[in-house]
Amino acid sequence: MLTAMKKQFEKQFDAQPEVAAFAPGRINLIGEHTDYNGGYVFPAAIELGTYGLARKRDDRTIRFYSLNFEEAGVISFSLDDLDYDKADSWANYPKGMVKFLIEAGYNIENGFDVIVEGNIPNGASLSSSASIEMLTGWLMKSLFNLDVERLELIQLGRKVENHFIGVNSGIMDQFIVGMGQKDQAILLDTSSLEYHYVPTEFGDYTISIMNTNKRRELAESKYNERLEECQKALALLQQELDVEALGHIDEATFEAHAHLIDDPVLLKRARHAVTENARVKAAYDALEHSDFKRFGQLLNESHASLKDDYEVTGVELDTLAESAQQVDGVLGARMTGAGFAGCAIALVHQSKIKALEEEVTRNYTEKIGYAPSFYHVNIGDGVKSIEL
Ligand code: GLA
């Protein structure tokens, strides 16, 4: 991949790259739509990701080229105009990152050229956007010797989503892309940002990623709508409860105060946030005790809650996860990421991977009309420099 990228770099920019970096994508084991509710998440970085090469220029021009969007050509703008521009298409993600690094006081004194290429399926809920944000942050850090910590890059990446792109997402994706480590998931408390690494050791079982191959549409507006619903539900609970976030409420306290939420839709949304948070803690506990069966059950319960209470699945993700749940040797399956389309994960016995793929493909294709895809990828490192 790098050799071809270097050739392209020379071809597009007539120069040699100076630095190279890789930023992964991610899966989330469990803890969905809990991060903007101050709850727990349990993600892991994957070995699929985005590669980037960069060099400094003498002037103030910035140029981006993606081997995934060759039709977009070289996207060029000036260091002196870093406002969002629809015409810059995918390059708005790196543009926002550069803008916010500069606003945070980091000295990016020259323009630069960047080539990127990724192998994360686009729009598949595996965080290709956090990957490009963190990749850009890391390339800038290397190229301009910025003394910026991972955590700050993570926070700036989230700021790009929230204030440049316009998705009010939580911190999970940038956090795991920034902090991931090989063969480790991270249990993260999104309120305190306390976290610790947990080995992704599933004995004879492994995680399969299953892609609906349905492109997400309108996902951003639905996502923001869920956030607002949670905020409304929280405000109603705060009439009697002294809490800052849905993620700080245990299930018993929630049920005892559920009458305060007089809107049935808001009640369901809040119930998901509260029960999902409890499931993350239970799943962590199950994994610590190598109780994979329990872990799998929690995956199934998570999917059901995302389907019935949070309503972010849709027929494609439901067919995928529910078909997988029926396969002999599968302990559990659920959608991962924002939902609406994209991917699901399954915890499957290593000897049953083929059966899973065959049975799910048959069911899914029959019902949906096209086939899903499957990936077996290792849990890998967070954003890092790589040798040129
Ligand atoms: C997207 C967001 C995350 C998180 C998930 C749902 O991936 O970027 O912050 O909210 O959806 O868990």
PDB file of N, CA, C and O and ligand atoms in Angstrom, residues 26 28 31-36 127 169-173 223 337-338, ligand 1:
ATOM      1  N   ARG A  26     -12.631   1.492  14.073  1.00  0.00           N
ATOM      2  CA  ARG A  26     -12.941   0.857  15.354  1.00  0.00           C
ATOM      3  C   ARG A  26     -14.222   0.041  15.277  1.00  0.00           C
ATOM      4  O   ARG A  26     -15.051   0.235  14.390  1.00  0.00           O
ATOM      5  N   ASN A  28     -17.252  -1.101  18.287  1.00  0.00           N
ATOM      6  CA  ASN A  28     -17.603  -0.922  19.689  1.00  0.00           C
ATOM      7  C   ASN A  28     -18.203  -2.239  20.146  1.00  0.00           C
ATOM      8  O   ASN A  28     -19.168  -2.727  19.544  1.00  0.00           O
ATOM      9  N   GLY A  31     -22.118  -0.700  24.449  1.00  0.00           N
ATOM     10  CA  GLY A  31     -22.171   0.652  25.002  1.00  0.00           C
ATOM     11  C   GLY A  31     -22.431   1.607  23.861  1.00  0.00           C
ATOM     12  O   GLY A  31     -21.595   2.418  23.504  1.00  0.00           O
ATOM     13  N   GLU A  32     -23.648   1.495  23.290  1.00  0.00           N
ATOM     14  CA  GLU A  32     -23.964   2.298  22.097  1.00  0.00           C
ATOM     15  C   GLU A  32     -24.890   3.441  22.467  1.00  0.00           C
ATOM     16  O   GLU A  32     -25.879   3.238  23.184  1.00  0.00           O
ATOM     17  N   HIS A  33     -24.564   4.608  21.952  1.00  0.00           N
ATOM     18  CA  HIS A  33     -25.312   5.830  22.251  1.00  0.00           C
ATOM     19  C   HIS A  33     -25.303   6.131  23.752  1.00  0.00           C
ATOM     20  O   HIS A  33     -26.251   6.681  24.299  1.00  0.00           O
ATOM     21  N   THR A  34     -24.244   5.739  24.388  1.00  0.00           N
ATOM     22  CA  THR A  34     -24.059   6.074  25.808  1.00  0.00           C
ATOM     23  C   THR A  34     -23.033   7.191  25.977  1.00  0.00           C
ATOM     24  O   THR A  34     -22.995   7.830  27.017  1.00  0.00           O
ATOM     25  N   ASP A  35     -22.196   7.414  24.954  1.00  0.00           N
ATOM     26  CA  ASP A  35     -21.067   8.348  25.182  1.00  0.00           C
ATOM     27  C   ASP A  35     -21.517   9.801  25.341  1.00  0.00           C
ATOM     28  O   ASP A  35     -20.979  10.520  26.174  1.00  0.00           O
ATOM     29  N   TYR A  36     -22.543  10.212  24.580  1.00  0.00           N
ATOM     30  CA  TYR A  36     -23.010  11.594  24.776  1.00  0.00           C
ATOM     31  C   TYR A  36     -24.009  11.679  25.922  1.00  0.00           C
ATOM     32  O   TYR A  36     -24.583  12.727  26.186  1.00  0.00           O
ATOM     33  N   SER A 127     -16.077   4.118  11.793  1.00  0.00           N
ATOM     34  CA  SER A 127     -15.365   5.352  12.136  1.00  0.00           C
ATOM     35  C   SER A 127     -14.317   5.802  11.137  1.00  0.00           C
ATOM     36  O   SER A 127     -13.215   6.219  11.525  1.00  0.00           O
ATOM     37  N   SER A 169     -21.721  14.224  17.913  1.00  0.00           N
ATOM     38  CA  SER A 169     -21.302  12.923  18.427  1.00  0.00           C
ATOM     39  C   SER A 169     -20.557  13.056  19.746  1.00  0.00           C
ATOM     40  O   SER A 169     -20.098  14.139  20.122  1.00  0.00           O
ATOM     41  N   GLY A 170     -20.424  11.914  20.412  1.00  0.00           N
ATOM     42  CA  GLY A 170     -19.664  11.855  21.658  1.00  0.00           C
ATOM     43  C   GLY A 170     -18.183  11.672  21.362  1.00  0.00           C
ATOM     44  O   GLY A 170     -17.730  11.881  20.232  1.00  0.00           O
ATOM     45  N   ILE A 171     -17.450  11.215  22.374  1.00  0.00           N
ATOM     46  CA  ILE A 171     -15.992  11.190  22.248  1.00  0.00           C
ATOM     47  C   ILE A 171     -15.451   9.791  21.922  1.00  0.00           C
ATOM     48  O   ILE A 171     -14.257   9.620  21.680  1.00  0.00           O
ATOM     49  N   MET A 172     -16.343   8.802  21.882  1.00  0.00           N
ATOM     50  CA  MET A 172     -15.863   7.418  21.758  1.00  0.00           C
ATOM     51  C   MET A 172     -14.936   7.177  20.567  1.00  0.00           C
ATOM     52  O   MET A 172     -13.861   6.583  20.717  1.00  0.00           O
ATOM     53  N   ASP A 173     -15.346   7.600  19.389  1.00  0.00           N
ATOM     54  CA  ASP A 173     -14.611   7.205  18.179  1.00  0.00           C
ATOM     55  C   ASP A 173     -13.199   7.774  18.169  1.00  0.00           C
ATOM     56  O   ASP A 173     -12.219   7.065  17.917  1.00  0.00           O
ATOM     57  N   TYR A 223     -29.281  11.048  14.313  1.00  0.00           N
ATOM     58  CA  TYR A 223     -28.347  10.985  15.434  1.00  0.00           C
ATOM     59  C   TYR A 223     -28.559  12.195  16.355  1.00  0.00           C
ATOM     60  O   TYR A 223     -28.721  12.061  17.567  1.00  0.00           O
ATOM     61  N   GLY A 337     -21.643   0.915  16.450  1.00  0.00           N
ATOM     62  CA  GLY A 337     -21.565   2.289  15.935  1.00  0.00           C
ATOM     63  C   GLY A 337     -22.899   3.002  16.036  1.00  0.00           C
ATOM     64  O   GLY A 337     -23.756   2.642  16.845  1.00  0.00           O
ATOM     65  N   ALA A 338     -23.086   3.989  15.183  1.00  0.00           N
ATOM     66  CA  ALA A 338     -24.272   4.845  15.291  1.00  0.00           C
ATOM     67  C   ALA A 338     -25.569   4.123  14.934  1.00  0.00           C
ATOM     68  O   ALA A 338     -26.632   4.440  15.437  1.00  0.00           O
TER      69      ALA A 338
HETATM   70  C1  GLA B   1     -21.135   7.356  16.488  1.00  0.00           C
HETATM   71  C2  GLA B   1     -20.596   8.527  17.296  1.00  0.00           C
HETATM   72  C3  GLA B   1     -20.131   8.081  18.682  1.00  0.00           C
HETATM   73  C4  GLA B   1     -21.202   7.250  19.385  1.00  0.00           C
HETATM   74  C5  GLA B   1     -21.770   6.166  18.461  1.00  0.00           C
HETATM   75  C6  GLA B   1     -22.948   5.472  19.065  1.00  0.00           C
HETATM   76  O1  GLA B   1     -20.116   6.463  16.200  1.00  0.00           O
HETATM   77  O2  GLA B   1     -19.529   9.150  16.632  1.00  0.00           O
HETATM   78  O3  GLA B   1     -19.761   9.199  19.450  1.00  0.00           O
HETATM   79  O4  GLA B   1     -22.224   8.069  19.881  1.00  0.00           O
HETATM   80  O5  GLA B   1     -22.159   6.700  17.217  1.00  0.00           O
HETATM   81  O6  GLA B   1     -22.579   4.772  20.203  1.00  0.00           O
END
